[in-house]
């Protein structure tokens, strides 16, 4: 596997794992305390996945994983489907910013960590999307 493909796949997996690790405990606790809240959290996560697929112009996670495995970047996938690659960057920055905001509110990161992550977020996401 070439370095570009490995970078894109690792970045995607990291983003997915960060999203899951930051919400995993809240899903479990929400399910125990308020089942309707847990369903809302799960629906919100599914909605985020759907937003990415829609912005890429594809219909399934399998298509996404296959394309990434075959060496395409998220920008390549979007371009193949006549979509704007910058929209992918904007979407992922918005989603990751929301996660950072939540982590700051939950005090799982400091203000300094928040500011550092936020300052480099757009550049990191753009490099991932375009496979740089």
mmCIF file of N, CA, C and O in Angstrom, residues 23-121:
data_model
loop_
_atom_site.group_PDB
_atom_site.id
_atom_site.type_symbol
_atom_site.label_atom_id
_atom_site.label_comp_id
_atom_site.label_asym_id
_atom_site.label_seq_id
_atom_site.Cartn_x
_atom_site.Cartn_y
_atom_site.Cartn_z
ATOM 1 N N UNK A 23 -18.013 10.105 21.961
ATOM 2 C CA UNK A 23 -19.450 9.956 22.178
ATOM 3 C C UNK A 23 -19.832 8.592 22.716
ATOM 4 O O UNK A 23 -20.954 8.388 23.123
ATOM 5 N N UNK A 24 -18.900 7.649 22.753
ATOM 6 C CA UNK A 24 -19.240 6.287 23.162
ATOM 7 C C UNK A 24 -19.819 6.258 24.559
ATOM 8 O O UNK A 24 -20.883 5.705 24.800
ATOM 9 N N UNK A 25 -19.125 6.853 25.503
ATOM 10 C CA UNK A 25 -19.606 6.857 26.878
ATOM 11 C C UNK A 25 -20.922 7.584 27.004
ATOM 12 O O UNK A 25 -21.809 7.159 27.733
ATOM 13 N N UNK A 26 -21.089 8.673 26.288
ATOM 14 C CA UNK A 26 -22.335 9.419 26.383
ATOM 15 C C UNK A 26 -23.489 8.630 25.799
ATOM 16 O O UNK A 26 -24.603 8.734 26.266
ATOM 17 N N UNK A 27 -23.242 7.807 24.783
ATOM 18 C CA UNK A 27 -24.301 6.962 24.246
ATOM 19 C C UNK A 27 -24.749 5.939 25.272
ATOM 20 O O UNK A 27 -25.922 5.726 25.482
ATOM 21 N N UNK A 28 -23.782 5.299 25.929
ATOM 22 C CA UNK A 28 -24.098 4.278 26.904
ATOM 23 C C UNK A 28 -24.846 4.884 28.079
ATOM 24 O O UNK A 28 -25.869 4.366 28.506
ATOM 25 N N UNK A 29 -24.349 5.998 28.614
ATOM 26 C CA UNK A 29 -25.004 6.636 29.740
ATOM 27 C C UNK A 29 -26.379 7.151 29.355
ATOM 28 O O UNK A 29 -27.315 7.059 30.128
ATOM 29 N N UNK A 30 -26.487 7.712 28.171
ATOM 30 C CA UNK A 30 -27.771 8.227 27.720
ATOM 31 C C UNK A 30 -28.783 7.097 27.581
ATOM 32 O O UNK A 30 -29.950 7.262 27.906
ATOM 33 N N UNK A 31 -28.333 5.947 27.114
ATOM 34 C CA UNK A 31 -29.236 4.811 26.959
ATOM 35 C C UNK A 31 -29.747 4.350 28.307
ATOM 36 O O UNK A 31 -30.909 3.965 28.443
ATOM 37 N N UNK A 32 -28.904 4.388 29.314
ATOM 38 C CA UNK A 32 -29.314 3.953 30.639
ATOM 39 C C UNK A 32 -30.268 4.954 31.282
ATOM 40 O O UNK A 32 -31.203 4.567 31.983
ATOM 41 N N UNK A 33 -30.031 6.245 31.057
ATOM 42 C CA UNK A 33 -30.809 7.266 31.736
ATOM 43 C C UNK A 33 -32.039 7.714 30.965
ATOM 44 O O UNK A 33 -33.058 8.012 31.561
ATOM 45 N N UNK A 34 -31.917 7.786 29.642
ATOM 46 C CA UNK A 34 -33.029 8.293 28.828
ATOM 47 C C UNK A 34 -32.957 7.668 27.452
ATOM 48 O O UNK A 34 -32.263 8.170 26.585
ATOM 49 N N UNK A 35 -33.678 6.560 27.230
ATOM 50 C CA UNK A 35 -33.597 5.867 25.944
ATOM 51 C C UNK A 35 -33.905 6.761 24.744
ATOM 52 O O UNK A 35 -33.269 6.633 23.712
ATOM 53 N N UNK A 36 -34.826 7.703 24.882
ATOM 54 C CA UNK A 36 -35.138 8.573 23.745
ATOM 55 C C UNK A 36 -33.964 9.483 23.410
ATOM 56 O O UNK A 36 -33.720 9.806 22.263
ATOM 57 N N UNK A 37 -33.193 9.883 24.412
ATOM 58 C CA UNK A 37 -31.993 10.699 24.190
ATOM 59 C C UNK A 37 -30.925 9.881 23.468
ATOM 60 O O UNK A 37 -30.252 10.373 22.584
ATOM 61 N N UNK A 38 -30.776 8.613 23.861
ATOM 62 C CA UNK A 38 -29.788 7.742 23.223
ATOM 63 C C UNK A 38 -30.102 7.570 21.742
ATOM 64 O O UNK A 38 -29.199 7.590 20.917
ATOM 65 N N UNK A 39 -31.372 7.427 21.414
ATOM 66 C CA UNK A 39 -31.753 7.295 20.009
ATOM 67 C C UNK A 39 -31.423 8.562 19.245
ATOM 68 O O UNK A 39 -30.962 8.506 18.115
ATOM 69 N N UNK A 40 -31.616 9.711 19.877
ATOM 70 C CA UNK A 40 -31.292 10.981 19.228
ATOM 71 C C UNK A 40 -29.790 11.088 18.960
ATOM 72 O O UNK A 40 -29.379 11.520 17.882
ATOM 73 N N UNK A 41 -28.967 10.685 19.925
ATOM 74 C CA UNK A 41 -27.510 10.723 19.740
ATOM 75 C C UNK A 41 -27.100 9.803 18.605
ATOM 76 O O UNK A 41 -26.309 10.170 17.745
ATOM 77 N N UNK A 42 -27.662 8.591 18.566
ATOM 78 C CA UNK A 42 -27.330 7.647 17.495
ATOM 79 C C UNK A 42 -27.806 8.172 16.151
ATOM 80 O O UNK A 42 -27.099 8.048 15.151
ATOM 81 N N UNK A 43 -28.993 8.763 16.109
ATOM 82 C CA UNK A 43 -29.492 9.341 14.861
ATOM 83 C C UNK A 43 -28.593 10.473 14.398
ATOM 84 O O UNK A 43 -28.344 10.629 13.209
ATOM 85 N N UNK A 44 -28.094 11.270 15.333
ATOM 86 C CA UNK A 44 -27.208 12.379 14.998
ATOM 87 C C UNK A 44 -25.908 11.863 14.385
ATOM 88 O O UNK A 44 -25.419 12.412 13.403
ATOM 89 N N UNK A 45 -25.349 10.783 14.943
ATOM 90 C CA UNK A 45 -24.131 10.193 14.394
ATOM 91 C C UNK A 45 -24.389 9.648 12.988
ATOM 92 O O UNK A 45 -23.588 9.823 12.093
ATOM 93 N N UNK A 46 -25.514 8.961 12.806
ATOM 94 C CA UNK A 46 -25.861 8.433 11.485
ATOM 95 C C UNK A 46 -26.056 9.578 10.494
ATOM 96 O O UNK A 46 -25.655 9.475 9.336
ATOM 97 N N UNK A 47 -26.628 10.664 10.968
ATOM 98 C CA UNK A 47 -26.838 11.828 10.117
ATOM 99 C C UNK A 47 -25.505 12.406 9.650
ATOM 100 O O UNK A 47 -25.364 12.808 8.498
ATOM 101 N N UNK A 48 -24.506 12.425 10.540
ATOM 102 C CA UNK A 48 -23.186 12.931 10.167
ATOM 103 C C UNK A 48 -22.561 12.053 9.091
ATOM 104 O O UNK A 48 -21.955 12.545 8.153
ATOM 105 N N UNK A 49 -22.716 10.732 9.240
ATOM 106 C CA UNK A 49 -22.199 9.811 8.228
ATOM 107 C C UNK A 49 -22.920 10.043 6.902
ATOM 108 O O UNK A 49 -22.289 10.062 5.848
ATOM 109 N N UNK A 50 -24.242 10.205 6.978
ATOM 110 C CA UNK A 50 -25.020 10.459 5.772
ATOM 111 C C UNK A 50 -24.607 11.771 5.111
ATOM 112 O O UNK A 50 -24.560 11.863 3.890
ATOM 113 N N UNK A 51 -24.311 12.779 5.919
ATOM 114 C CA UNK A 51 -23.872 14.071 5.378
ATOM 115 C C UNK A 51 -22.582 13.905 4.588
ATOM 116 O O UNK A 51 -22.441 14.472 3.507
ATOM 117 N N UNK A 52 -21.644 13.123 5.113
ATOM 118 C CA UNK A 52 -20.386 12.897 4.407
ATOM 119 C C UNK A 52 -20.631 12.168 3.094
ATOM 120 O O UNK A 52 -20.127 12.572 2.044
ATOM 121 N N UNK A 53 -21.420 11.109 3.140
ATOM 122 C CA UNK A 53 -21.702 10.346 1.917
ATOM 123 C C UNK A 53 -22.401 11.224 0.885
ATOM 124 O O UNK A 53 -22.043 11.201 -0.298
ATOM 125 N N UNK A 54 -23.356 12.004 1.335
ATOM 126 C CA UNK A 54 -24.094 12.900 0.429
ATOM 127 C C UNK A 54 -23.160 13.939 -0.192
ATOM 128 O O UNK A 54 -23.212 14.196 -1.392
ATOM 129 N N UNK A 55 -22.282 14.509 0.631
ATOM 130 C CA UNK A 55 -21.351 15.526 0.139
ATOM 131 C C UNK A 55 -20.347 14.932 -0.840
ATOM 132 O O UNK A 55 -19.913 15.599 -1.776
ATOM 133 N N UNK A 56 -19.999 13.657 -0.622
ATOM 134 C CA UNK A 56 -19.103 12.964 -1.554
ATOM 135 C C UNK A 56 -19.817 12.531 -2.830
ATOM 136 O O UNK A 56 -19.170 12.239 -3.831
ATOM 137 N N UNK A 57 -21.132 12.455 -2.778
ATOM 138 C CA UNK A 57 -21.900 12.012 -3.935
ATOM 139 C C UNK A 57 -21.972 10.498 -4.054
ATOM 140 O O UNK A 57 -22.131 9.963 -5.156
ATOM 141 N N UNK A 58 -21.844 9.795 -2.925
ATOM 142 C CA UNK A 58 -21.956 8.330 -2.920
ATOM 143 C C UNK A 58 -23.058 7.917 -1.962
ATOM 144 O O UNK A 58 -23.558 8.727 -1.177
ATOM 145 N N UNK A 59 -23.423 6.625 -2.015
ATOM 146 C CA UNK A 59 -24.588 6.198 -1.241
ATOM 147 C C UNK A 59 -24.299 5.228 -0.109
ATOM 148 O O UNK A 59 -25.195 4.929 0.665
ATOM 149 N N UNK A 60 -23.069 4.726 0.006
ATOM 150 C CA UNK A 60 -22.823 3.746 1.064
ATOM 151 C C UNK A 60 -21.410 3.854 1.628
ATOM 152 O O UNK A 60 -20.487 4.310 0.949
ATOM 153 N N UNK A 61 -21.276 3.386 2.868
ATOM 154 C CA UNK A 61 -19.960 3.321 3.499
ATOM 155 C C UNK A 61 -19.037 2.401 2.713
ATOM 156 O O UNK A 61 -17.837 2.651 2.614
ATOM 157 N N UNK A 62 -19.592 1.334 2.167
ATOM 158 C CA UNK A 62 -18.783 0.381 1.396
ATOM 159 C C UNK A 62 -18.120 1.060 0.206
ATOM 160 O O UNK A 62 -16.954 0.799 -0.089
ATOM 161 N N UNK A 63 -18.856 1.910 -0.496
ATOM 162 C CA UNK A 63 -18.279 2.640 -1.623
ATOM 163 C C UNK A 63 -17.120 3.513 -1.148
ATOM 164 O O UNK A 63 -16.085 3.595 -1.810
ATOM 165 N N UNK A 64 -17.305 4.154 -0.002
ATOM 166 C CA UNK A 64 -16.266 5.012 0.549
ATOM 167 C C UNK A 64 -15.022 4.199 0.894
ATOM 168 O O UNK A 64 -13.916 4.539 0.476
ATOM 169 N N UNK A 65 -15.191 3.116 1.621
ATOM 170 C CA UNK A 65 -14.048 2.292 2.018
ATOM 171 C C UNK A 65 -13.340 1.686 0.810
ATOM 172 O O UNK A 65 -12.113 1.651 0.764
ATOM 173 N N UNK A 66 -14.106 1.233 -0.165
ATOM 174 C CA UNK A 66 -13.499 0.657 -1.372
ATOM 175 C C UNK A 66 -12.669 1.698 -2.123
ATOM 176 O O UNK A 66 -11.555 1.411 -2.566
ATOM 177 N N UNK A 67 -13.229 2.891 -2.269
ATOM 178 C CA UNK A 67 -12.511 3.948 -2.986
ATOM 179 C C UNK A 67 -11.230 4.341 -2.246
ATOM 180 O O UNK A 67 -10.172 4.499 -2.864
ATOM 181 N N UNK A 68 -11.315 4.462 -0.924
ATOM 182 C CA UNK A 68 -10.119 4.801 -0.148
ATOM 183 C C UNK A 68 -9.086 3.688 -0.230
ATOM 184 O O UNK A 68 -7.896 3.945 -0.391
ATOM 185 N N UNK A 69 -9.538 2.462 -0.149
ATOM 186 C CA UNK A 69 -8.627 1.325 -0.222
ATOM 187 C C UNK A 69 -7.922 1.274 -1.579
ATOM 188 O O UNK A 69 -6.763 0.900 -1.673
ATOM 189 N N UNK A 70 -8.625 1.684 -2.626
ATOM 190 C CA UNK A 70 -8.057 1.678 -3.971
ATOM 191 C C UNK A 70 -7.225 2.921 -4.273
ATOM 192 O O UNK A 70 -6.835 3.140 -5.419
ATOM 193 N N UNK A 71 -6.930 3.708 -3.253
ATOM 194 C CA UNK A 71 -5.998 4.817 -3.414
ATOM 195 C C UNK A 71 -6.599 6.171 -3.707
ATOM 196 O O UNK A 71 -5.867 7.138 -3.905
ATOM 197 N N UNK A 72 -7.915 6.269 -3.734
ATOM 198 C CA UNK A 72 -8.525 7.566 -3.980
ATOM 199 C C UNK A 72 -8.550 8.377 -2.686
ATOM 200 O O UNK A 72 -8.685 7.829 -1.594
ATOM 201 N N UNK A 73 -8.413 9.674 -2.825
ATOM 202 C CA UNK A 73 -8.593 10.568 -1.680
ATOM 203 C C UNK A 73 -10.065 10.961 -1.625
ATOM 204 O O UNK A 73 -10.828 10.706 -2.567
ATOM 205 N N UNK A 74 -10.453 11.606 -0.531
ATOM 206 C CA UNK A 74 -11.829 12.095 -0.450
ATOM 207 C C UNK A 74 -12.095 13.110 -1.556
ATOM 208 O O UNK A 74 -13.182 13.143 -2.129
ATOM 209 N N UNK A 75 -11.084 13.910 -1.890
ATOM 210 C CA UNK A 75 -11.229 14.883 -2.986
ATOM 211 C C UNK A 75 -11.435 14.164 -4.320
ATOM 212 O O UNK A 75 -12.257 14.589 -5.140
ATOM 213 N N UNK A 76 -10.717 13.066 -4.525
ATOM 214 C CA UNK A 76 -10.885 12.285 -5.758
ATOM 215 C C UNK A 76 -12.308 11.733 -5.862
ATOM 216 O O UNK A 76 -12.922 11.773 -6.930
ATOM 217 N N UNK A 77 -12.803 11.219 -4.742
ATOM 218 C CA UNK A 77 -14.153 10.638 -4.730
ATOM 219 C C UNK A 77 -15.179 11.718 -5.053
ATOM 220 O O UNK A 77 -16.071 11.515 -5.876
ATOM 221 N N UNK A 78 -15.038 12.870 -4.412
ATOM 222 C CA UNK A 78 -15.966 13.972 -4.668
ATOM 223 C C UNK A 78 -15.907 14.407 -6.127
ATOM 224 O O UNK A 78 -16.948 14.571 -6.781
ATOM 225 N N UNK A 79 -14.694 14.567 -6.657
ATOM 226 C CA UNK A 79 -14.531 15.016 -8.041
ATOM 227 C C UNK A 79 -15.126 14.000 -9.016
ATOM 228 O O UNK A 79 -15.781 14.380 -9.988
ATOM 229 N N UNK A 80 -14.925 12.721 -8.747
ATOM 230 C CA UNK A 80 -15.481 11.666 -9.600
ATOM 231 C C UNK A 80 -17.002 11.773 -9.669
ATOM 232 O O UNK A 80 -17.605 11.468 -10.695
ATOM 233 N N UNK A 81 -17.609 12.230 -8.581
ATOM 234 C CA UNK A 81 -19.066 12.325 -8.504
ATOM 235 C C UNK A 81 -19.572 13.753 -8.688
ATOM 236 O O UNK A 81 -20.684 14.088 -8.263
ATOM 237 N N UNK A 82 -18.741 14.589 -9.330
ATOM 238 C CA UNK A 82 -19.103 15.978 -9.638
ATOM 239 C C UNK A 82 -19.513 16.771 -8.400
ATOM 240 O O UNK A 82 -20.474 17.545 -8.424
ATOM 241 N N UNK A 83 -18.767 16.565 -7.308
ATOM 242 C CA UNK A 83 -19.014 17.286 -6.062
ATOM 243 C C UNK A 83 -17.813 18.169 -5.764
ATOM 244 O O UNK A 83 -16.716 17.954 -6.273
ATOM 245 N N UNK A 84 -18.010 19.154 -4.908
ATOM 246 C CA UNK A 84 -16.965 20.107 -4.550
ATOM 247 C C UNK A 84 -16.140 19.556 -3.388
ATOM 248 O O UNK A 84 -16.672 19.301 -2.306
ATOM 249 N N UNK A 85 -14.853 19.377 -3.605
ATOM 250 C CA UNK A 85 -13.974 18.834 -2.562
ATOM 251 C C UNK A 85 -13.887 19.776 -1.367
ATOM 252 O O UNK A 85 -13.757 19.324 -0.226
ATOM 253 N N UNK A 86 -13.967 21.076 -1.601
ATOM 254 C CA UNK A 86 -13.913 22.021 -0.487
ATOM 255 C C UNK A 86 -15.102 21.830 0.451
ATOM 256 O O UNK A 86 -14.994 22.047 1.658
ATOM 257 N N UNK A 87 -16.225 21.376 -0.078
ATOM 258 C CA UNK A 87 -17.393 21.105 0.765
ATOM 259 C C UNK A 87 -17.101 19.982 1.753
ATOM 260 O O UNK A 87 -17.610 19.984 2.877
ATOM 261 N N UNK A 88 -16.245 19.032 1.362
ATOM 262 C CA UNK A 88 -15.838 17.947 2.250
ATOM 263 C C UNK A 88 -15.001 18.523 3.393
ATOM 264 O O UNK A 88 -15.212 18.195 4.558
ATOM 265 N N UNK A 89 -14.067 19.398 3.054
ATOM 266 C CA UNK A 89 -13.235 20.048 4.070
ATOM 267 C C UNK A 89 -14.132 20.813 5.041
ATOM 268 O O UNK A 89 -14.014 20.675 6.264
ATOM 269 N N UNK A 90 -15.035 21.609 4.510
ATOM 270 C CA UNK A 90 -15.923 22.421 5.349
ATOM 271 C C UNK A 90 -16.776 21.555 6.272
ATOM 272 O O UNK A 90 -16.933 21.867 7.453
ATOM 273 N N UNK A 91 -17.305 20.466 5.733
ATOM 274 C CA UNK A 91 -18.136 19.562 6.529
ATOM 275 C C UNK A 91 -17.330 18.934 7.661
ATOM 276 O O UNK A 91 -17.761 18.931 8.816
ATOM 277 N N UNK A 92 -16.165 18.419 7.344
ATOM 278 C CA UNK A 92 -15.362 17.759 8.370
ATOM 279 C C UNK A 92 -14.859 18.754 9.414
ATOM 280 O O UNK A 92 -14.817 18.428 10.596
ATOM 281 N N UNK A 93 -14.495 19.947 9.001
ATOM 282 C CA UNK A 93 -14.074 20.968 9.960
ATOM 283 C C UNK A 93 -15.239 21.302 10.891
ATOM 284 O O UNK A 93 -15.056 21.403 12.112
ATOM 285 N N UNK A 94 -16.430 21.445 10.346
ATOM 286 C CA UNK A 94 -17.603 21.745 11.177
ATOM 287 C C UNK A 94 -17.878 20.617 12.170
ATOM 288 O O UNK A 94 -18.140 20.872 13.354
ATOM 289 N N UNK A 95 -17.808 19.373 11.704
ATOM 290 C CA UNK A 95 -18.064 18.240 12.587
ATOM 291 C C UNK A 95 -17.000 18.112 13.675
ATOM 292 O O UNK A 95 -17.323 17.877 14.844
ATOM 293 N N UNK A 96 -15.752 18.276 13.310
ATOM 294 C CA UNK A 96 -14.675 18.166 14.294
ATOM 295 C C UNK A 96 -14.675 19.353 15.253
ATOM 296 O O UNK A 96 -14.355 19.199 16.438
ATOM 297 N N UNK A 97 -15.068 20.521 14.778
ATOM 298 C CA UNK A 97 -15.193 21.684 15.657
ATOM 299 C C UNK A 97 -16.281 21.439 16.696
ATOM 300 O O UNK A 97 -16.115 21.759 17.876
ATOM 301 N N UNK A 98 -17.370 20.844 16.262
ATOM 302 C CA UNK A 98 -18.457 20.496 17.186
ATOM 303 C C UNK A 98 -17.956 19.530 18.266
ATOM 304 O O UNK A 98 -18.268 19.691 19.444
ATOM 305 N N UNK A 99 -17.152 18.553 17.862
ATOM 306 C CA UNK A 99 -16.581 17.615 18.834
ATOM 307 C C UNK A 99 -15.632 18.333 19.797
ATOM 308 O O UNK A 99 -15.648 18.071 21.001
ATOM 309 N N UNK A 100 -14.808 19.226 19.267
ATOM 310 C CA UNK A 100 -13.900 19.990 20.130
ATOM 311 C C UNK A 100 -14.682 20.856 21.114
ATOM 312 O O UNK A 100 -14.336 20.938 22.297
ATOM 313 N N UNK A 101 -15.740 21.501 20.632
ATOM 314 C CA UNK A 101 -16.580 22.325 21.506
ATOM 315 C C UNK A 101 -17.154 21.483 22.640
ATOM 316 O O UNK A 101 -17.166 21.907 23.796
ATOM 317 N N UNK A 102 -17.608 20.282 22.299
ATOM 318 C CA UNK A 102 -18.185 19.391 23.297
ATOM 319 C C UNK A 102 -17.128 18.943 24.305
ATOM 320 O O UNK A 102 -17.379 18.906 25.505
ATOM 321 N N UNK A 103 -15.945 18.623 23.813
ATOM 322 C CA UNK A 103 -14.868 18.198 24.711
ATOM 323 C C UNK A 103 -14.449 19.327 25.641
ATOM 324 O O UNK A 103 -14.163 19.099 26.814
ATOM 325 N N UNK A 104 -14.440 20.559 25.146
ATOM 326 C CA UNK A 104 -14.126 21.711 25.988
ATOM 327 C C UNK A 104 -15.227 21.903 27.036
ATOM 328 O O UNK A 104 -14.933 22.117 28.217
ATOM 329 N N UNK A 105 -16.466 21.796 26.613
ATOM 330 C CA UNK A 105 -17.593 21.952 27.545
ATOM 331 C C UNK A 105 -17.582 20.867 28.621
ATOM 332 O O UNK A 105 -17.919 21.129 29.777
ATOM 333 N N UNK A 106 -17.172 19.657 28.242
ATOM 334 C CA UNK A 106 -17.094 18.542 29.197
ATOM 335 C C UNK A 106 -15.820 18.580 30.026
ATOM 336 O O UNK A 106 -15.606 17.721 30.877
ATOM 337 N N UNK A 107 -14.954 19.547 29.726
ATOM 338 C CA UNK A 107 -13.672 19.723 30.416
ATOM 339 C C UNK A 107 -12.742 18.530 30.250
ATOM 340 O O UNK A 107 -11.920 18.243 31.107
ATOM 341 N N UNK A 108 -12.870 17.835 29.107
ATOM 342 C CA UNK A 108 -11.935 16.744 28.827
ATOM 343 C C UNK A 108 -10.677 17.266 28.133
ATOM 344 O O UNK A 108 -9.711 16.527 27.976
ATOM 345 N N UNK A 109 -10.708 18.540 27.707
ATOM 346 C CA UNK A 109 -9.513 19.222 27.206
ATOM 347 C C UNK A 109 -9.484 20.622 27.812
ATOM 348 O O UNK A 109 -10.521 21.161 28.209
ATOM 349 N N UNK A 110 -8.292 21.182 27.863
ATOM 350 C CA UNK A 110 -8.149 22.542 28.391
ATOM 351 C C UNK A 110 -8.417 23.557 27.276
ATOM 352 O O UNK A 110 -8.435 23.198 26.091
ATOM 353 N N UNK A 111 -8.569 24.793 27.677
ATOM 354 C CA UNK A 111 -8.769 25.861 26.695
ATOM 355 C C UNK A 111 -7.563 25.965 25.766
ATOM 356 O O UNK A 111 -7.722 26.165 24.560
ATOM 357 N N UNK A 112 -6.376 25.783 26.307
ATOM 358 C CA UNK A 112 -5.161 25.851 25.496
ATOM 359 C C UNK A 112 -5.132 24.719 24.464
ATOM 360 O O UNK A 112 -4.759 24.929 23.303
ATOM 361 N N UNK A 113 -5.515 23.516 24.883
ATOM 362 C CA UNK A 113 -5.576 22.388 23.948
ATOM 363 C C UNK A 113 -6.622 22.651 22.875
ATOM 364 O O UNK A 113 -6.391 22.396 21.696
ATOM 365 N N UNK A 114 -7.763 23.163 23.293
ATOM 366 C CA UNK A 114 -8.837 23.488 22.359
ATOM 367 C C UNK A 114 -8.341 24.472 21.298
ATOM 368 O O UNK A 114 -8.537 24.261 20.100
ATOM 369 N N UNK A 115 -7.705 25.534 21.750
ATOM 370 C CA UNK A 115 -7.228 26.568 20.827
ATOM 371 C C UNK A 115 -6.169 26.022 19.877
ATOM 372 O O UNK A 115 -6.161 26.358 18.688
ATOM 373 N N UNK A 116 -5.284 25.161 20.391
ATOM 374 C CA UNK A 116 -4.239 24.579 19.547
ATOM 375 C C UNK A 116 -4.842 23.672 18.480
ATOM 376 O O UNK A 116 -4.478 23.749 17.306
ATOM 377 N N UNK A 117 -5.774 22.818 18.884
ATOM 378 C CA UNK A 117 -6.431 21.920 17.923
ATOM 379 C C UNK A 117 -7.227 22.718 16.895
ATOM 380 O O UNK A 117 -7.180 22.433 15.706
ATOM 381 N N UNK A 118 -7.946 23.698 17.371
ATOM 382 C CA UNK A 118 -8.792 24.496 16.493
ATOM 383 C C UNK A 118 -7.949 25.260 15.464
ATOM 384 O O UNK A 118 -8.333 25.384 14.302
ATOM 385 N N UNK A 119 -6.787 25.750 15.893
ATOM 386 C CA UNK A 119 -5.923 26.538 15.009
ATOM 387 C C UNK A 119 -5.410 25.728 13.831
ATOM 388 O O UNK A 119 -5.225 26.261 12.734
ATOM 389 N N UNK A 120 -5.185 24.445 14.029
ATOM 390 C CA UNK A 120 -4.630 23.627 12.952
ATOM 391 C C UNK A 120 -5.655 22.726 12.274
ATOM 392 O O UNK A 120 -5.333 22.031 11.318
ATOM 393 N N UNK A 121 -6.885 22.779 12.714
ATOM 394 C CA UNK A 121 -7.918 21.868 12.233
ATOM 395 C C UNK A 121 -8.137 21.945 10.722
ATOM 396 O O UNK A 121 -8.114 20.924 10.038
#
